[in-house]
Tab-separated table of C-alpha atoms in Angstrom:
chain	number	residue	atom	x	y	z
A	2	MET	CA	-104.909	-39.263	18.245
A	3	MET	CA	-103.551	-37.955	21.498
A	4	ALA	CA	-104.859	-33.982	21.682
A	5	ILE	CA	-101.951	-31.900	23.807
A	6	LYS	CA	-103.194	-29.132	25.780
A	7	LEU	CA	-101.091	-26.661	25.713
A	8	SER	CA	-101.434	-23.954	28.401
A	9	LYS	CA	-100.482	-20.550	28.941
A	10	ALA	CA	-98.098	-21.657	31.316
A	11	SER	CA	-96.075	-23.827	29.124
A	12	VAL	CA	-96.534	-21.116	25.669
A	13	VAL	CA	-94.822	-18.966	27.834
A	14	ALA	CA	-92.158	-21.041	28.805
A	15	ALA	CA	-91.876	-22.438	25.380
A	16	VAL	CA	-90.909	-18.719	23.142
A	17	ALA	CA	-88.970	-17.516	26.480
A	18	ALA	CA	-86.882	-20.880	26.268
A	19	ALA	CA	-86.432	-19.872	22.515
A	20	CYS	CA	-85.479	-16.247	23.021
A	21	VAL	CA	-83.005	-17.712	25.592
A	22	PHE	CA	-81.621	-20.234	22.535
A	23	SER	CA	-81.919	-18.010	20.158
A	24	GLY	CA	-79.140	-14.913	21.942
A	25	ILE	CA	-81.594	-12.635	22.498
A	26	ALA	CA	-82.531	-11.523	25.667
A	27	TRP	CA	-85.544	-10.088	25.798
A	28	ALA	CA	-88.111	-9.839	22.614
A	29	GLY	CA	-88.035	-6.241	21.116
A	30	ASN	CA	-90.250	-4.509	19.349
A	31	ALA	CA	-88.370	-2.096	16.377
A	32	ALA	CA	-91.245	0.188	16.134
A	33	ALA	CA	-91.598	1.188	19.888
A	34	GLY	CA	-87.039	0.758	19.750
A	35	LYS	CA	-88.072	3.908	17.190
A	36	GLU	CA	-90.048	6.202	19.354
A	37	LYS	CA	-87.593	5.647	22.443
A	38	SER	CA	-84.394	6.441	20.521
A	39	ALA	CA	-84.709	10.298	19.869
A	40	ALA	CA	-82.175	10.950	22.630
A	41	CYS	CA	-79.521	7.837	20.778
A	42	ALA	CA	-79.800	9.577	17.695
A	43	ALA	CA	-78.439	13.263	19.124
A	44	CYS	CA	-74.902	11.211	18.663
A	45	HIS	CA	-75.887	7.788	16.862
A	46	GLY	CA	-78.128	9.256	13.924
A	47	ALA	CA	-82.439	8.934	13.527
A	48	ASP	CA	-81.334	5.743	12.367
A	49	GLY	CA	-78.274	5.188	13.644
A	50	ASN	CA	-75.248	6.251	10.894
A	51	SER	CA	-73.472	8.294	12.811
A	52	THR	CA	-71.828	10.395	11.194
A	53	THR	CA	-68.920	11.313	13.721
A	54	PRO	CA	-66.735	8.142	14.938
A	55	ASP	CA	-66.377	8.750	18.299
A	56	PHE	CA	-69.958	6.932	18.193
A	57	PRO	CA	-70.339	3.920	16.352
A	58	ARG	CA	-72.699	3.253	13.540
A	59	LEU	CA	-75.917	0.958	15.139
A	60	ALA	CA	-77.211	0.845	11.456
A	61	GLY	CA	-78.146	-3.165	11.004
A	62	GLN	CA	-76.032	-4.408	13.558
A	63	ASN	CA	-76.693	-7.182	14.806
A	64	GLU	CA	-79.409	-7.106	18.060
A	65	ASP	CA	-78.904	-9.499	20.632
A	66	TYR	CA	-74.943	-7.799	20.423
A	67	ILE	CA	-76.896	-4.173	20.752
A	68	GLN	CA	-79.203	-5.557	23.896
A	69	VAL	CA	-75.473	-7.469	25.222
A	70	ALA	CA	-73.791	-3.687	24.800
A	71	LEU	CA	-76.634	-1.851	26.315
A	72	THR	CA	-76.379	-3.909	29.175
A	73	HIS	CA	-72.462	-4.274	30.011
A	74	TYR	CA	-72.702	0.192	30.162
A	75	LYS	CA	-75.485	-0.907	32.712
A	76	ASN	CA	-73.768	-3.280	34.738
A	77	GLY	CA	-69.763	-1.855	34.340
A	78	LYS	CA	-68.749	-4.938	32.409
A	79	ARG	CA	-68.229	-2.510	29.890
A	80	LYS	CA	-67.245	1.007	30.735
A	81	ASN	CA	-67.555	4.551	29.227
A	82	ALA	CA	-68.634	8.068	30.363
A	83	ILE	CA	-70.710	9.154	28.189
A	84	MET	CA	-72.957	5.656	27.931
A	85	SER	CA	-73.776	4.942	31.153
A	86	GLY	CA	-75.352	7.695	32.009
A	87	GLN	CA	-77.305	7.090	28.828
A	88	VAL	CA	-78.516	3.850	30.167
A	89	ALA	CA	-78.989	4.728	33.158
A	90	ASN	CA	-83.002	5.345	32.474
A	91	LEU	CA	-83.166	2.467	30.148
A	92	SER	CA	-85.361	-0.820	31.080
A	93	LYS	CA	-84.003	-4.543	29.796
A	94	GLN	CA	-87.283	-3.592	27.827
A	95	ASP	CA	-86.480	-0.225	26.286
A	96	MET	CA	-82.875	-1.926	25.409
A	97	ALA	CA	-84.708	-4.607	23.961
A	98	ASP	CA	-86.985	-2.643	21.602
A	99	LEU	CA	-83.437	-0.156	20.553
A	100	ALA	CA	-81.931	-2.813	19.717
A	101	ALA	CA	-84.657	-4.018	17.959
A	102	TYR	CA	-85.183	-1.145	16.225
A	103	PHE	CA	-81.532	0.036	15.528
A	104	SER	CA	-81.195	-3.640	13.549
A	105	SER	CA	-83.634	-3.509	11.229
A	106	GLN	CA	-81.999	-0.552	9.671
A	107	GLN	CA	-79.752	-0.299	6.945
A	108	GLY	CA	-76.400	0.451	7.365
A	109	LEU	CA	-73.604	-2.715	9.244
A	110	VAL	CA	-72.770	-5.318	7.222
A	111	VAL	CA	-71.089	-8.977	7.264
A	112	LYS	CA	-67.641	-8.136	5.416
A	113	ARG	CA	-65.373	-11.457	4.998
B	4	MET	CA	-51.669	39.181	8.721
B	5	ARG	CA	-49.231	39.367	11.548
B	6	LEU	CA	-46.224	37.727	10.786
B	7	ILE	CA	-46.149	35.921	14.812
B	8	ASN	CA	-50.002	35.375	13.182
B	9	ILE	CA	-49.178	33.579	10.592
B	10	LEU	CA	-46.292	31.301	12.247
B	11	ALA	CA	-49.058	30.714	15.454
B	12	LEU	CA	-50.916	29.294	12.345
B	13	GLY	CA	-48.126	27.343	10.872
B	14	LEU	CA	-47.643	25.951	14.217
B	15	LEU	CA	-50.573	24.477	15.063
B	16	ALA	CA	-51.327	23.206	11.113
B	17	GLY	CA	-48.645	21.172	11.837
B	18	ALA	CA	-48.965	19.867	15.498
B	19	VAL	CA	-52.424	19.343	14.034
B	20	SER	CA	-51.131	17.067	11.180
B	21	ALA	CA	-48.461	14.810	13.240
B	22	ALA	CA	-51.079	13.654	15.394
B	23	HIS	CA	-52.266	11.250	12.547
B	24	ALA	CA	-49.079	8.767	13.119
B	25	VAL	CA	-50.501	6.031	11.596
B	26	GLU	CA	-52.155	6.098	8.225
B	27	GLY	CA	-54.231	2.937	7.488
B	28	ASN	CA	-53.909	0.600	3.238
B	29	ALA	CA	-57.270	-1.501	3.162
B	30	ALA	CA	-55.512	-3.200	1.129
B	31	ALA	CA	-53.157	-4.179	2.646
B	32	ALA	CA	-55.189	-5.261	5.309
B	33	ALA	CA	-57.269	-7.736	2.847
B	34	LYS	CA	-53.938	-8.943	1.431
B	35	ASP	CA	-53.146	-11.037	5.247
B	36	LYS	CA	-54.387	-9.613	7.408
B	37	THR	CA	-57.723	-10.032	8.315
B	38	SER	CA	-57.569	-13.334	8.633
B	39	MET	CA	-57.660	-14.112	12.091
B	40	CYS	CA	-60.426	-11.257	11.292
B	41	MET	CA	-62.763	-13.567	9.237
B	42	GLY	CA	-62.938	-16.184	11.475
B	43	CYS	CA	-65.604	-15.220	13.125
B	44	HIS	CA	-66.690	-11.798	11.938
B	45	GLY	CA	-66.908	-12.708	8.488
B	46	ILE	CA	-69.407	-15.780	8.811
B	47	PRO	CA	-73.128	-14.134	9.472
B	48	GLY	CA	-74.461	-15.662	12.399
B	49	TYR	CA	-71.742	-16.134	14.610
B	50	ARG	CA	-71.787	-16.581	18.335
B	51	THR	CA	-69.453	-15.853	21.130
B	52	THR	CA	-69.225	-18.427	23.178
B	53	PHE	CA	-70.324	-19.482	27.325
B	54	PRO	CA	-71.098	-17.874	29.117
B	55	GLU	CA	-72.931	-15.299	26.997
B	56	VAL	CA	-73.762	-15.776	23.754
B	57	TYR	CA	-74.622	-13.575	21.401
B	58	HIS	CA	-73.789	-12.290	17.417
B	59	VAL	CA	-70.251	-11.390	17.099
B	60	PRO	CA	-70.586	-7.965	16.137
B	61	LYS	CA	-71.138	-6.637	11.771
B	62	LEU	CA	-67.995	-4.792	11.357
B	63	GLY	CA	-68.602	-4.133	7.126
B	64	GLY	CA	-69.120	-0.166	6.842
B	65	GLN	CA	-68.440	0.676	10.403
B	66	HIS	CA	-65.774	3.936	11.372
B	67	PRO	CA	-62.654	3.449	10.653
B	68	ALA	CA	-61.552	5.394	13.555
B	69	TYR	CA	-63.923	3.880	16.215
B	70	LEU	CA	-62.803	0.229	15.416
B	71	ALA	CA	-59.099	1.437	15.699
B	72	ASN	CA	-60.175	2.425	19.209
B	73	ALA	CA	-62.068	-0.384	20.160
B	74	LEU	CA	-59.013	-2.784	19.234
B	75	LYS	CA	-56.837	-0.171	20.808
B	76	ALA	CA	-58.810	-0.188	23.820
B	77	TYR	CA	-58.690	-4.321	23.520
B	78	ARG	CA	-55.579	-4.486	23.625
B	79	SER	CA	-54.630	-1.654	26.713
B	80	GLY	CA	-57.282	-3.998	28.572
B	81	GLU	CA	-58.969	-0.926	28.914
B	82	ARG	CA	-62.124	-3.492	27.659
B	83	SER	CA	-62.320	-7.189	28.066
B	84	HIS	CA	-62.724	-10.318	26.269
B	85	PRO	CA	-60.973	-12.687	25.748
B	86	SER	CA	-60.430	-13.669	22.508
B	87	MET	CA	-60.609	-10.370	21.217
B	88	ARG	CA	-57.655	-9.707	23.950
B	89	GLY	CA	-55.912	-12.008	22.817
B	90	ILE	CA	-56.136	-11.248	18.983
B	91	ALA	CA	-55.652	-7.518	20.030
B	92	ALA	CA	-52.499	-8.455	22.047
B	93	SER	CA	-50.982	-9.292	18.339
B	94	LEU	CA	-52.114	-6.444	16.554
B	95	SER	CA	-49.995	-3.206	15.586
B	96	ASP	CA	-50.276	0.270	15.026
B	97	GLN	CA	-49.915	-0.335	11.702
B	98	ASP	CA	-52.169	-3.547	11.400
B	99	ILE	CA	-54.519	-1.744	13.665
B	100	ALA	CA	-54.947	1.328	11.458
B	101	ASP	CA	-55.118	-1.622	8.175
B	102	LEU	CA	-57.666	-3.389	9.131
B	103	ALA	CA	-59.400	-0.211	10.501
B	104	ALA	CA	-59.862	1.346	6.652
B	105	TYR	CA	-60.178	-2.524	5.281
B	106	TYR	CA	-63.470	-2.609	7.491
B	107	GLY	CA	-64.476	0.370	7.078
B	108	GLU	CA	-65.418	-0.110	3.437
B	109	LYS	CA	-68.506	-2.141	3.153
B	110	LYS	CA	-67.175	-4.172	0.599
């Protein structure tokens, strides 16, 4: 039996490939996201269950969808005066962490 | 209270209520308006296609007014997405209100 030696680089590459093909651009940490969510909570609610319709519920939303929305606000593909200001200071990791946090909260559901 | 104040208040109340022109009916949407939506948004894990692949957003339990605004933004072209624009273009104000009311409820 041939022993396969996995180099660190190939493991990283495999994980990165899995992330890309699973639809998640960047792996996020929910605990870190919670710490970074104070600014978001003001409008979207502490757990992402906003109480005013101007600001959408984020709780339970699909993780990669949140990441894409934040990315679009940042690159101008999606326009919103408030959000474009909010994302200006967010790194890719910040966006991934916030997405991981809000997506893990209870709220939105898939409805037929 | 002075008469002019009462009249002004009444006018204001009338103006505010007139702003809610279309009321949504979730049951009407459930009956025959969700077929275009459920094909993507009703399937757990459904994703958009190339070039950006990501899960379509969950709608169940979202604020109806937010959903209505999103559909109107797709319809007017203010918000871009080829599939959503095409679908929203076919929706009347009543359709939008009904669908928003429908998805506003989780069940």
